[in-house]
Coordinates of C-alpha atoms in Angstrom, one line a residue:
Chain V
M295 CA 54.3 69.8 51.8
E296 CA 51.3 67.8 52.8
S297 CA 52.3 64.5 51.5
Q298 CA 55.6 64.9 52.9
R299 CA 54.2 65.7 56.2
I300 CA 51.8 62.9 56.0
G301 CA 54.5 60.6 55.2
D302 CA 56.5 61.9 58.1
T303 CA 53.6 61.5 60.4
S304 CA 52.8 58.1 59.3
S305 CA 56.3 57.0 59.8
T306 CA 56.3 58.7 63.2
L307 CA 53.2 56.7 63.9
S308 CA 54.6 53.5 62.9
A309 CA 57.8 54.2 64.8
D310 CA 56.0 55.1 67.9
H311 CA 53.5 52.3 67.9
N312 CA 55.2 49.4 66.3
M313 CA 52.6 48.8 63.8
P314 CA 53.1 45.8 61.7
Y315 CA 55.0 46.8 58.8
A316 CA 53.0 44.7 56.5
L317 CA 49.9 46.2 57.6
L318 CA 51.1 49.6 57.0
R319 CA 52.6 49.0 53.7
G320 CA 50.2 46.4 52.5
L321 CA 47.3 48.7 52.7
N322 CA 48.9 51.6 51.0
P323 CA 46.5 53.0 48.6
P324 CA 47.2 55.9 46.2
N325 CA 49.3 58.6 47.5
N326 CA 46.9 61.3 48.4
T327 CA 44.7 59.0 50.4
S328 CA 47.5 57.1 52.1
F329 CA 47.4 59.2 55.1
M330 CA 43.8 58.7 55.8
Y331 CA 44.0 55.0 55.4
H332 CA 47.1 54.8 57.4
S333 CA 45.6 56.8 60.1
T334 CA 42.7 54.4 60.4
Q335 CA 45.0 51.5 60.6
N336 CA 47.3 53.1 62.9
Y337 CA 44.7 54.1 65.3
S338 CA 43.0 50.8 65.1
N339 CA 46.0 49.2 66.5
Q340 CA 47.4 51.3 69.2
E341 CA 47.3 54.0 71.8
P342 CA 46.8 57.7 70.9
P343 CA 49.8 59.0 69.1
A344 CA 52.2 61.2 71.0
F345 CA 53.0 63.5 68.1
D346 CA 51.8 67.0 67.5
F347 CA 48.2 66.8 67.1
G348 CA 47.7 70.2 65.6
E349 CA 49.8 69.4 62.6
L350 CA 48.0 66.2 62.1
E351 CA 44.6 67.8 62.2
E352 CA 45.6 70.3 59.7
A353 CA 46.8 67.6 57.4
I354 CA 43.6 65.7 57.9
V355 CA 41.5 68.7 57.2
L356 CA 43.2 69.4 54.0
Q357 CA 43.2 65.8 53.1
G358 CA 39.5 65.6 53.8
V359 CA 38.7 68.4 51.5
K360 CA 40.5 66.5 48.8
M361 CA 38.8 63.3 49.7
S362 CA 35.4 64.7 49.4
N363 CA 36.0 65.5 45.8
D364 CA 37.4 62.3 44.9
D365 CA 34.9 59.5 44.2
S366 CA 37.3 57.1 42.7
V367 CA 39.5 57.3 45.7
R368 CA 36.7 56.6 47.9
S369 CA 35.7 53.5 46.0
S370 CA 39.1 52.1 45.9
L371 CA 39.5 52.8 49.5
Y372 CA 36.6 50.9 50.6
G373 CA 36.3 48.4 47.9
S374 CA 32.6 48.9 47.3
G375 CA 31.2 50.6 44.4
T376 CA 28.4 52.5 46.0
N377 CA 28.2 55.5 48.1
R378 CA 26.4 54.8 51.3
P379 CA 23.9 57.5 51.9
A380 CA 24.3 59.4 55.0
A381 CA 20.8 58.5 55.9
T382 CA 22.0 55.1 57.1
L383 CA 23.8 56.8 59.9
E384 CA 21.0 59.0 61.0
M385 CA 20.2 56.3 63.5
F386 CA 22.4 58.3 65.9
P387 CA 20.6 61.6 65.6
S388 CA 22.5 63.3 68.4
W389 CA 25.4 63.7 66.1
P390 CA 25.4 65.7 62.9
T391 CA 24.8 63.2 60.2
R392 CA 25.7 65.3 57.3
F393 CA 29.3 64.3 57.8
P394 CA 29.3 61.1 59.6
R395 CA 31.8 61.1 62.4
G396 CA 34.7 58.9 62.5
S397 CA 33.5 55.4 62.6
S398 CA 35.3 52.3 63.4
K399 CA 34.6 48.7 63.4
S400 CA 32.9 47.4 66.4
G401 CA 34.9 45.8 69.0
G402 CA 36.8 48.6 70.5
G403 CA 37.6 47.3 73.9
K404 CA 38.9 49.0 77.0
E405 CA 42.3 49.3 75.6
N406 CA 41.0 51.0 72.5
S407 CA 38.9 53.6 74.1
D408 CA 41.7 56.0 74.4
S409 CA 42.9 55.6 70.9
G410 CA 39.3 55.8 69.8
S411 CA 39.0 59.2 71.5
A412 CA 42.0 60.5 69.8
L413 CA 40.9 59.1 66.5
N414 CA 37.4 60.4 66.8
T415 CA 38.8 63.7 67.5
T416 CA 40.8 63.8 64.4
I417 CA 38.0 62.4 62.3
S418 CA 35.4 64.7 63.7
S419 CA 37.6 67.6 63.3
R420 CA 38.2 66.6 59.7
S421 CA 34.5 66.2 59.0
E422 CA 33.7 69.4 60.8
A423 CA 36.3 71.0 58.7
N424 CA 34.2 70.4 55.7
L425 CA 31.6 72.5 57.2
E426 CA 33.8 75.0 59.0
P427 CA 37.2 74.9 57.8
E428 CA 38.4 77.7 60.0
S429 CA 38.2 76.1 63.3
P430 CA 39.0 72.4 63.2
I431 CA 41.2 72.4 66.2
S432 CA 38.7 74.0 68.6
Q433 CA 36.1 71.6 67.4
A434 CA 38.4 68.7 67.9
F435 CA 39.0 69.8 71.4
E436 CA 35.3 70.2 71.9
Q437 CA 34.8 66.7 70.7
Q438 CA 37.4 65.4 73.1
Q439 CA 35.2 66.6 75.9
Q440 CA 32.3 64.5 74.9
L441 CA 34.1 61.4 74.1
Q442 CA 33.1 58.7 76.4
L443 CA 29.5 58.1 75.5
P444 CA 29.3 59.1 72.0
Q445 CA 32.4 57.2 71.4
Q446 CA 30.5 54.0 71.2
Q447 CA 28.3 55.5 68.7
F448 CA 31.4 56.4 66.7
Q449 CA 32.7 53.1 66.9
E450 CA 29.5 51.3 66.1
M451 CA 29.0 53.0 62.9
A452 CA 29.3 50.6 60.0
S453 CA 32.7 51.2 58.7
D454 CA 32.1 49.1 55.8
S455 CA 29.6 51.5 54.4
P456 CA 31.5 54.2 52.6
R457 CA 30.5 57.7 53.4
T458 CA 30.6 60.8 51.6
G459 CA 33.9 62.4 52.1
V460 CA 34.8 60.5 55.2
S461 CA 37.1 57.8 55.7
H462 CA 36.6 55.3 58.3
T463 CA 38.6 55.4 61.4
E464 CA 39.2 52.6 63.7
P465 CA 40.2 52.9 67.2
A466 CA 40.1 49.1 67.3
S467 CA 42.8 46.6 67.5
K468 CA 44.3 44.6 64.8
S469 CA 41.5 42.1 65.0
N470 CA 39.1 45.0 64.4
Y471 CA 41.0 45.7 61.3
E472 CA 40.5 42.2 60.2
K473 CA 36.9 42.3 61.1
R474 CA 36.7 45.4 59.1
K475 CA 38.3 43.8 56.3
A476 CA 35.9 41.0 56.5
A477 CA 33.1 43.3 56.8
G478 CA 34.4 45.2 53.9
S479 CA 34.2 42.0 51.9
T480 CA 30.8 41.4 53.4
S481 CA 29.7 44.7 52.3
D482 CA 30.6 43.7 48.8
R483 CA 27.9 41.2 48.9
V484 CA 25.5 42.8 51.3
T485 CA 24.7 46.3 50.3
D486 CA 21.2 46.4 51.4
P487 CA 20.7 49.4 53.8
K488 CA 18.4 47.4 56.1
T489 CA 21.0 44.7 56.6
L490 CA 23.6 47.3 57.1
R491 CA 21.5 49.0 59.7
R492 CA 20.9 45.8 61.4
L493 CA 24.6 45.0 61.5
A494 CA 25.3 48.4 62.8
Q495 CA 22.7 48.1 65.5
N496 CA 24.1 44.7 66.4
R497 CA 27.5 46.2 66.7
E498 CA 26.2 49.0 68.8
A499 CA 24.4 46.6 71.1
A500 CA 27.5 44.6 71.4
R501 CA 29.5 47.7 72.2
K502 CA 27.0 48.7 74.8
S503 CA 27.0 45.4 76.5
R504 CA 30.8 45.4 76.6
L505 CA 30.8 48.8 78.2
R506 CA 28.2 47.7 80.7
K507 CA 30.3 44.7 81.6
K508 CA 33.3 46.9 82.0
A509 CA 31.4 49.2 84.3
Y510 CA 30.1 46.3 86.3
V511 CA 33.5 44.8 86.7
Q512 CA 35.0 48.1 87.8
Q513 CA 32.2 48.4 90.3
L514 CA 33.0 44.9 91.6
E515 CA 36.6 45.8 91.9
T516 CA 36.0 48.9 93.9
S517 CA 33.6 47.1 96.1
R518 CA 36.1 44.4 96.7
I519 CA 38.7 46.9 97.7
R520 CA 36.2 48.7 100.0
L521 CA 35.3 45.4 101.6
A522 CA 38.9 44.6 102.3
Q523 CA 39.3 48.0 103.9
L524 CA 36.2 47.6 106.0
E525 CA 37.3 44.2 107.2
Q526 CA 40.6 45.7 108.2
E527 CA 39.0 48.5 110.1
L528 CA 36.7 46.1 111.9
Q529 CA 39.6 43.8 112.8
R530 CA 41.5 46.8 114.2
A531 CA 38.5 48.0 116.1
R532 CA 37.7 44.6 117.5
S533 CA 41.3 44.1 118.7
Q534 CA 41.0 47.3 120.6
G535 CA 37.9 46.1 122.3
I536 CA 35.8 48.9 121.0
F537 CA 32.3 47.7 120.1
M538 CA 30.9 49.9 117.4
G539 CA 27.4 49.1 118.5
G540 CA 24.5 48.5 116.3
G541 CA 25.4 51.0 113.7
A542 CA 28.3 53.3 113.9
A543 CA 27.9 53.5 110.2
G544 CA 24.4 54.7 110.7
S545 CA 22.8 51.8 108.8
N546 CA 21.3 49.9 111.7
I547 CA 20.5 52.8 114.0
S548 CA 17.0 54.2 113.9
P549 CA 16.7 57.9 113.1
G550 CA 15.2 58.6 116.5
A551 CA 18.0 56.8 118.2
A552 CA 20.6 58.6 116.2
M553 CA 19.0 61.9 117.0
F554 CA 19.0 61.0 120.7
D555 CA 22.6 60.0 120.6
M556 CA 23.6 63.3 119.1
E557 CA 21.5 65.3 121.5
Y558 CA 22.9 63.3 124.4
S559 CA 26.5 64.0 123.5
R560 CA 25.6 67.7 123.4
W561 CA 24.0 67.3 126.8
L562 CA 27.1 65.7 128.1
D563 CA 29.1 68.7 127.0
D564 CA 26.7 71.0 128.7
D565 CA 26.9 68.8 131.8
Q566 CA 30.6 69.2 132.0
R567 CA 30.3 72.9 131.6
L568 CA 27.7 73.2 134.3
I569 CA 29.6 71.1 136.7
S570 CA 32.7 73.3 136.5
E571 CA 30.4 76.3 136.9
L572 CA 29.0 74.7 140.1
R573 CA 32.5 74.0 141.3
T574 CA 33.8 77.5 140.7
A575 CA 30.6 79.0 142.2
L576 CA 31.1 76.9 145.4
Q577 CA 34.8 77.8 145.6
A578 CA 33.9 81.5 145.1
H579 CA 31.4 81.4 148.0
L580 CA 28.7 83.2 146.1
V581 CA 25.7 84.4 147.8
D582 CA 22.7 82.1 148.0
G583 CA 20.7 84.0 145.4
D584 CA 23.4 83.6 142.7
L585 CA 24.0 80.0 143.7
R586 CA 20.3 79.2 143.5
V587 CA 20.3 80.3 139.9
I588 CA 23.1 78.0 139.0
V589 CA 21.6 75.1 141.0
D590 CA 18.2 75.6 139.4
G591 CA 20.0 75.7 136.1
Y592 CA 21.5 72.3 136.8
V593 CA 18.1 70.8 137.7
A594 CA 16.6 72.2 134.5
H595 CA 19.5 70.6 132.7
Y596 CA 18.4 67.2 134.0
D597 CA 14.8 68.0 133.2
E598 CA 15.9 68.6 129.6
F599 CA 17.7 65.2 129.7
F600 CA 14.5 63.4 130.7
R601 CA 12.5 65.3 128.1
L602 CA 14.9 64.1 125.4
K603 CA 14.6 60.6 126.6
G604 CA 10.8 60.9 126.5
V605 CA 10.9 62.0 122.9
A606 CA 13.3 59.3 122.0
A607 CA 11.3 56.6 123.8
K608 CA 8.4 57.3 121.5
S609 CA 10.4 56.4 118.4
D610 CA 12.9 53.8 119.7
V611 CA 12.3 52.5 123.2
F612 CA 14.7 49.6 122.7
H613 CA 17.6 51.9 122.1
L614 CA 17.1 53.6 125.4
I615 CA 16.3 50.5 127.4
S616 CA 19.4 48.7 126.0
G617 CA 21.6 51.4 127.3
I618 CA 23.7 51.4 124.2
W619 CA 23.9 55.1 124.4
T620 CA 25.7 55.0 127.7
T621 CA 29.3 54.0 128.3
P622 CA 30.0 50.4 129.3
A623 CA 30.7 51.1 132.9
E624 CA 27.4 53.0 133.2
R625 CA 25.7 50.2 131.5
C626 CA 26.9 47.9 134.2
F627 CA 24.6 49.6 136.7
L628 CA 21.7 50.2 134.2
W629 CA 18.2 49.9 135.5
M630 CA 15.3 50.4 133.2
G631 CA 17.2 52.6 130.7
G632 CA 19.1 54.8 133.2
F633 CA 20.5 55.1 136.7
R634 CA 18.9 53.6 139.8
P635 CA 17.7 56.4 142.0
S636 CA 18.2 54.5 145.3
E637 CA 21.8 53.7 144.3
L638 CA 22.5 57.4 143.7
I639 CA 21.1 58.4 147.0
K640 CA 23.2 55.7 148.8
M641 CA 26.2 57.2 147.2
L642 CA 25.2 60.7 148.1
I643 CA 24.5 60.1 151.8
A644 CA 28.2 59.7 152.5
Q645 CA 29.1 62.8 150.5
L646 CA 26.5 65.2 151.8
D647 CA 27.7 65.6 155.3
P648 CA 27.0 67.6 157.3
L649 CA 23.2 67.2 157.3
T650 CA 20.7 68.2 159.9
Q651 CA 18.7 65.5 161.6
Q652 CA 15.6 66.4 159.6
Q653 CA 17.6 66.3 156.4
V654 CA 19.0 62.9 157.3
V655 CA 15.5 61.6 157.9
G656 CA 14.3 63.1 154.7
I657 CA 17.2 61.6 152.7
Y658 CA 16.7 58.2 154.2
S659 CA 13.0 58.1 153.6
L660 CA 13.7 59.3 150.0
Q661 CA 16.0 56.4 149.6
Q662 CA 13.3 54.0 151.0
S663 CA 10.5 55.4 148.8
S664 CA 12.6 55.2 145.7
Q665 CA 13.6 51.7 146.5
Q666 CA 9.9 50.7 146.9
A667 CA 9.0 52.4 143.7
E668 CA 11.9 50.8 141.8
E669 CA 10.8 47.4 143.2
A670 CA 7.2 48.0 142.0
L671 CA 8.3 49.0 138.6
S672 CA 10.6 46.1 138.3
Q673 CA 7.9 43.7 139.2
G674 CA 5.5 45.3 136.7
L675 CA 8.1 44.9 134.0
E676 CA 8.7 41.3 135.0
Q677 CA 5.0 40.6 134.6
L678 CA 5.1 42.3 131.2
Q679 CA 8.0 40.0 130.2
Q680 CA 6.2 36.9 131.5
S681 CA 3.1 37.9 129.6
L682 CA 5.1 38.5 126.4
I683 CA 6.8 35.1 126.7
E684 CA 3.4 33.4 127.0
T685 CA 2.1 35.3 124.0
I686 CA 5.0 34.5 121.8
A687 CA 5.3 30.9 122.8
S688 CA 1.7 30.1 122.6
G689 CA -0.7 30.1 119.7
S690 CA -1.0 27.7 116.9
V691 CA 0.3 28.3 113.5
N692 CA -3.0 29.5 112.3
D693 CA -3.4 32.5 114.6
G694 CA 0.3 33.3 114.5
M695 CA -0.4 36.8 113.1
H696 CA -2.9 37.4 115.8
Q697 CA -0.4 36.4 118.5
M698 CA 2.1 38.7 116.9
A699 CA -0.4 41.5 117.1
V700 CA -1.1 40.8 120.7
A701 CA 2.6 40.7 121.4
L702 CA 3.1 44.0 119.7
G703 CA 0.5 45.5 121.9
K704 CA 2.2 44.3 124.9
L705 CA 5.6 45.5 123.8
A706 CA 4.1 49.0 123.5
N707 CA 3.8 49.0 127.3
L708 CA 7.6 49.1 127.5
E709 CA 7.6 52.8 126.7
G710 CA 5.3 53.3 129.7
F711 CA 7.7 51.6 132.0
L712 CA 10.7 53.6 130.7
R713 CA 8.7 56.7 131.2
Q714 CA 7.8 55.9 134.8
A715 CA 11.4 55.0 135.5
D716 CA 12.6 58.4 134.1
N717 CA 9.8 60.1 136.1
L718 CA 11.1 58.4 139.2
R719 CA 14.6 59.7 138.5
Q720 CA 13.4 63.2 137.9
Q721 CA 11.3 63.2 141.0
T722 CA 14.2 62.0 143.1
L723 CA 16.4 64.8 141.9
H724 CA 13.7 67.4 142.6
Q725 CA 13.2 66.0 146.0
L726 CA 16.9 66.3 146.7
R727 CA 16.8 69.9 145.7
R728 CA 13.9 70.5 148.1
T729 CA 15.4 68.7 151.0
L730 CA 18.8 70.4 150.9
T731 CA 19.9 74.0 151.4
I732 CA 21.2 75.8 148.4
R733 CA 24.8 75.2 149.2
Q734 CA 24.2 71.6 150.0
A735 CA 22.2 71.2 146.8
A736 CA 25.0 72.8 144.8
R737 CA 27.5 70.4 146.4
C738 CA 25.1 67.5 145.9
F739 CA 24.7 68.1 142.1
M740 CA 28.4 68.7 141.7
V741 CA 29.0 65.4 143.3
I742 CA 26.4 63.7 141.1
G743 CA 28.0 65.2 138.0
E744 CA 31.5 64.3 139.0
Y745 CA 30.4 60.8 139.9
Y746 CA 29.0 60.0 136.4
G747 CA 31.9 61.8 134.8
R748 CA 34.3 59.4 136.6
L749 CA 32.2 56.5 135.6
R750 CA 32.4 57.6 132.0
A751 CA 36.2 58.1 132.3
L752 CA 36.5 54.7 133.7
S753 CA 34.8 53.3 130.6
S754 CA 37.2 55.0 128.3
L755 CA 40.2 54.0 130.4
W756 CA 39.0 50.4 130.3
A757 CA 38.5 50.5 126.6
S758 CA 42.0 51.9 126.0
R759 CA 43.9 49.7 128.4
P760 CA 46.8 47.9 126.8
R761 CA 46.3 44.2 126.3
E762 CA 49.2 42.0 127.5
T763 CA 50.0 39.3 125.0
M764 CA 53.0 37.7 126.7
M765 CA 52.1 34.7 128.6
A766 CA 55.3 34.7 130.8
D767 CA 55.1 37.6 133.1
D768 CA 51.5 38.3 132.5
N769 CA 50.7 39.1 136.1
S770 CA 53.5 41.5 136.7
C771 CA 52.8 43.3 133.5
Q772 CA 49.2 43.5 134.3
T773 CA 49.9 45.0 137.7
T774 CA 52.2 47.6 136.3
T775 CA 49.7 48.5 133.7
E776 CA 46.9 48.8 136.3
L777 CA 49.1 50.9 138.4
Q778 CA 49.8 53.2 135.6
M779 CA 46.2 53.4 134.8
I780 CA 45.3 54.3 138.4
Q781 CA 47.9 57.0 138.4
A782 CA 46.5 58.4 135.2
A783 CA 43.0 58.2 136.6
Q784 CA 44.0 60.0 139.8
H785 CA 45.6 62.7 137.8
H786 CA 42.4 62.9 135.8
F787 CA 40.2 63.1 138.8
S788 CA 42.3 65.6 140.6
N789 CA 41.7 67.9 137.7
M790 CA 38.0 67.6 137.9
Chain W
M110 CA -6.3 43.8 148.4
H111 CA -9.8 42.8 147.5
Y112 CA -11.5 42.7 144.2
Q113 CA -14.9 44.0 143.7
T114 CA -17.4 42.8 141.2
E115 CA -20.3 45.0 140.4
S116 CA -22.9 44.9 137.8
W117 CA -22.6 48.0 135.8
N118 CA -25.9 49.3 134.7
G119 CA -26.1 52.0 132.1
Y120 CA -23.6 54.7 131.2
P121 CA -21.2 55.2 134.1
A122 CA -21.4 58.8 135.1
V123 CA -18.5 60.4 136.7
E124 CA -20.5 60.5 139.9
E125 CA -20.9 56.8 139.8
I126 CA -17.1 56.4 139.8
E127 CA -16.7 58.9 142.6
R128 CA -19.3 57.1 144.6
M129 CA -17.5 53.8 144.2
A130 CA -14.2 55.5 144.9
S131 CA -15.4 56.9 148.2
R132 CA -16.5 53.5 149.5
N133 CA -13.0 52.4 150.4
A134 CA -9.8 54.1 151.6
V135 CA -7.8 53.1 148.6
V136 CA -9.4 52.3 145.2
I137 CA -7.6 51.2 142.1
F138 CA -9.3 51.1 138.7
S139 CA -7.3 48.6 136.7
T140 CA -7.3 45.9 134.1
S141 CA -6.3 42.4 134.7
T142 CA -3.8 42.4 131.9
C143 CA -2.3 45.8 132.5
C144 CA 1.3 45.5 133.8
M145 CA 1.5 49.0 135.1
C146 CA -1.6 48.2 137.2
H147 CA 0.3 45.2 138.5
A148 CA 3.2 47.5 139.4
I149 CA 0.9 49.9 141.4
K150 CA -0.7 47.0 143.2
R151 CA 2.8 45.8 144.2
L152 CA 3.7 49.2 145.4
L153 CA 0.7 49.8 147.6
C154 CA 0.7 46.3 148.9
G155 CA 4.4 46.5 149.6
M156 CA 3.7 49.6 151.7
G157 CA 1.1 47.6 153.7
V158 CA -2.0 49.1 152.1
N159 CA -5.0 47.0 151.3
P160 CA -6.4 48.6 148.2
T161 CA -9.8 47.8 146.6
V162 CA -9.4 46.9 143.0
Y163 CA -12.0 47.3 140.3
E164 CA -11.0 45.4 137.2
L165 CA -12.4 47.2 134.2
D166 CA -11.9 44.6 131.6
D167 CA -12.9 45.0 128.0
D168 CA -16.6 44.7 128.5
N169 CA -16.8 48.2 129.9
P170 CA -14.8 50.6 127.8
T171 CA -17.0 53.5 128.7
W172 CA -15.7 53.3 132.3
Q173 CA -12.2 54.0 131.1
Q174 CA -13.4 56.9 129.1
A175 CA -15.2 58.3 132.2
L176 CA -12.0 57.8 134.2
F177 CA -9.8 59.5 131.7
S178 CA -12.2 62.4 131.6
L179 CA -11.6 62.9 135.3
L180 CA -7.8 62.7 134.8
G181 CA -7.9 65.4 132.1
N182 CA -5.3 65.2 129.4
S183 CA -2.2 64.5 131.5
S184 CA -2.0 60.7 131.3
S185 CA -5.0 58.8 130.0
S186 CA -4.0 55.3 131.0
L187 CA -4.8 52.9 133.7
P188 CA -4.3 52.5 136.6
V189 CA -6.3 55.2 138.2
V190 CA -6.0 55.6 142.0
F191 CA -8.3 57.2 144.5
I192 CA -7.3 57.6 148.1
G193 CA -9.8 58.7 150.7
G194 CA -12.3 59.3 147.9
K195 CA -10.1 61.8 146.3
L196 CA -8.5 61.3 142.9
V197 CA -4.7 60.9 143.1
G198 CA -4.2 60.1 139.4
S199 CA -2.3 57.4 137.5
M200 CA 1.1 55.9 138.0
D201 CA 3.2 59.0 137.7
N202 CA 1.1 60.9 140.1
V203 CA 1.3 58.2 142.7
M204 CA 5.0 57.8 142.2
A205 CA 5.6 61.6 142.4
A206 CA 3.5 61.7 145.6
H207 CA 5.5 58.8 147.1
I208 CA 8.9 60.4 146.3
N209 CA 8.0 63.8 147.6
G210 CA 6.7 62.2 150.8
T211 CA 3.0 63.1 150.4
L212 CA 1.7 59.6 149.7
V213 CA 2.2 58.1 153.1
P214 CA 0.5 61.0 155.0
L215 CA -2.4 60.7 152.5
L216 CA -2.7 57.0 153.2
K217 CA -2.6 57.5 156.9
E218 CA -5.2 60.1 156.7
A219 CA -7.5 57.9 154.7
G220 CA -7.0 55.2 157.2
A221 CA -5.2 52.8 154.9
L222 CA -2.0 52.9 156.8
W223 CA -1.3 52.7 160.4
L224 CA 2.0 53.5 162.1

């Protein structure tokens, strides 16, 4: 039996949710409406019920059918003598207004949203039932899907305006009930639809601002957590001596620089591959023709590298000149955004034995010319810096912008110097290729590749070296660590 | 290094430039503010060369245009260098020539360098 079931349900409700007994009993209207009234109160005070929803919905549906035919019940329920026209509620046109959805007093806070959803489901299902009695449950579930946003609309609806065949539902708390009660008494006095609409709009506005505040607070919370995580990461990274540079997160790095970094790392992979190719080719004692192909391939590989640098220099010359794309150990020897050709040749001279007399002369003169060219470029750059200093330092406040424009023009020359430096490096490598025989050239490039590979390895070993924190036997610990590192390095090098 | 001042009259034809260029062993067309020009001057002087420098400051932009037309599209920037009356090019050409060992013989041939 319905009433019995209703009674059971309501008692279940009260048992589950500890509703104030007085509230439950004190508002007990005539029998056949008790469930509806109860339901509103119940839901207004607590979390969604844990009982069998399907049964409840059925009960509600049937109850609703009864309700729609019972004017007197409606009046007694809401304490006002008039039927509110559904038109009042058409301010929320997205929802069918024929049977206004479950409404509740404004003021559903965070804790009520869940109960609101459950409540709205029941009410909407019930109101839908009046239209389509055959599928209340599916509709209820459908309603559940769209709960979050429309929910506020539900809850904003003036609950003190009685509606045709719908009882008001309140996913609000006890205070909401009291508000409702107050509003109910207010509605006794204020029955003017305009005022009601204004009140409803106020409620909705209040609801919206509450929700906005809630969203904002949640955003703040997540940001705070994220900040704490980032700080932790940073701390960890710093303690390991790894400098993340100007934008590992990608925020500070220019797109040209980021592109270059990516292409450079790919170039490094290619470099490793080509070096091992050279090594195996040398060990296999290939004929000169085959070796030439590999050697020329390595020269082209470096040509590609300088081309990449040229492209990157157009968009971000400072990135290249700073050497941030290199490893720390390489950066130590940085000259104008790359390696110093004369230094490379100095290193090679010892490794390239045996050389013919002519070759020795050629290599030494190459070293000398590159040294002169480097010197000239360095002096040119120095003059640029001096001129820039004068420009930035000088000028009154009035022509500050003009001075800036002049300075910008001078800075543009930086790209020219970087280009000339790369040109010098490229020419040096080509000259080496021309001066040496194929086998010598193959060995030469293999040595160059290995050299820079070791330099990079040195950088990573340095970065990952353990820090000694003990003061006492700091020295002994340090020695042991270094020894271990050297052994590791030797092992690494012997595999190259 | 000695600086020449000339009174430019009329539109500088390319021949005019070549005429000037052939007057001395090493001729540099430059600008006083250009830092790359400074670099090339340092380079040549460091090698013991005594180049003739024509400063084409802003009052004669047409000269630069004529020079760049000689260079073609490769690198239209100052400095522009002539050795022995022949066009060598701008900075990258000079550097490449120096690295591949052709610059010194060229200078010697033009009489700008002695052993």
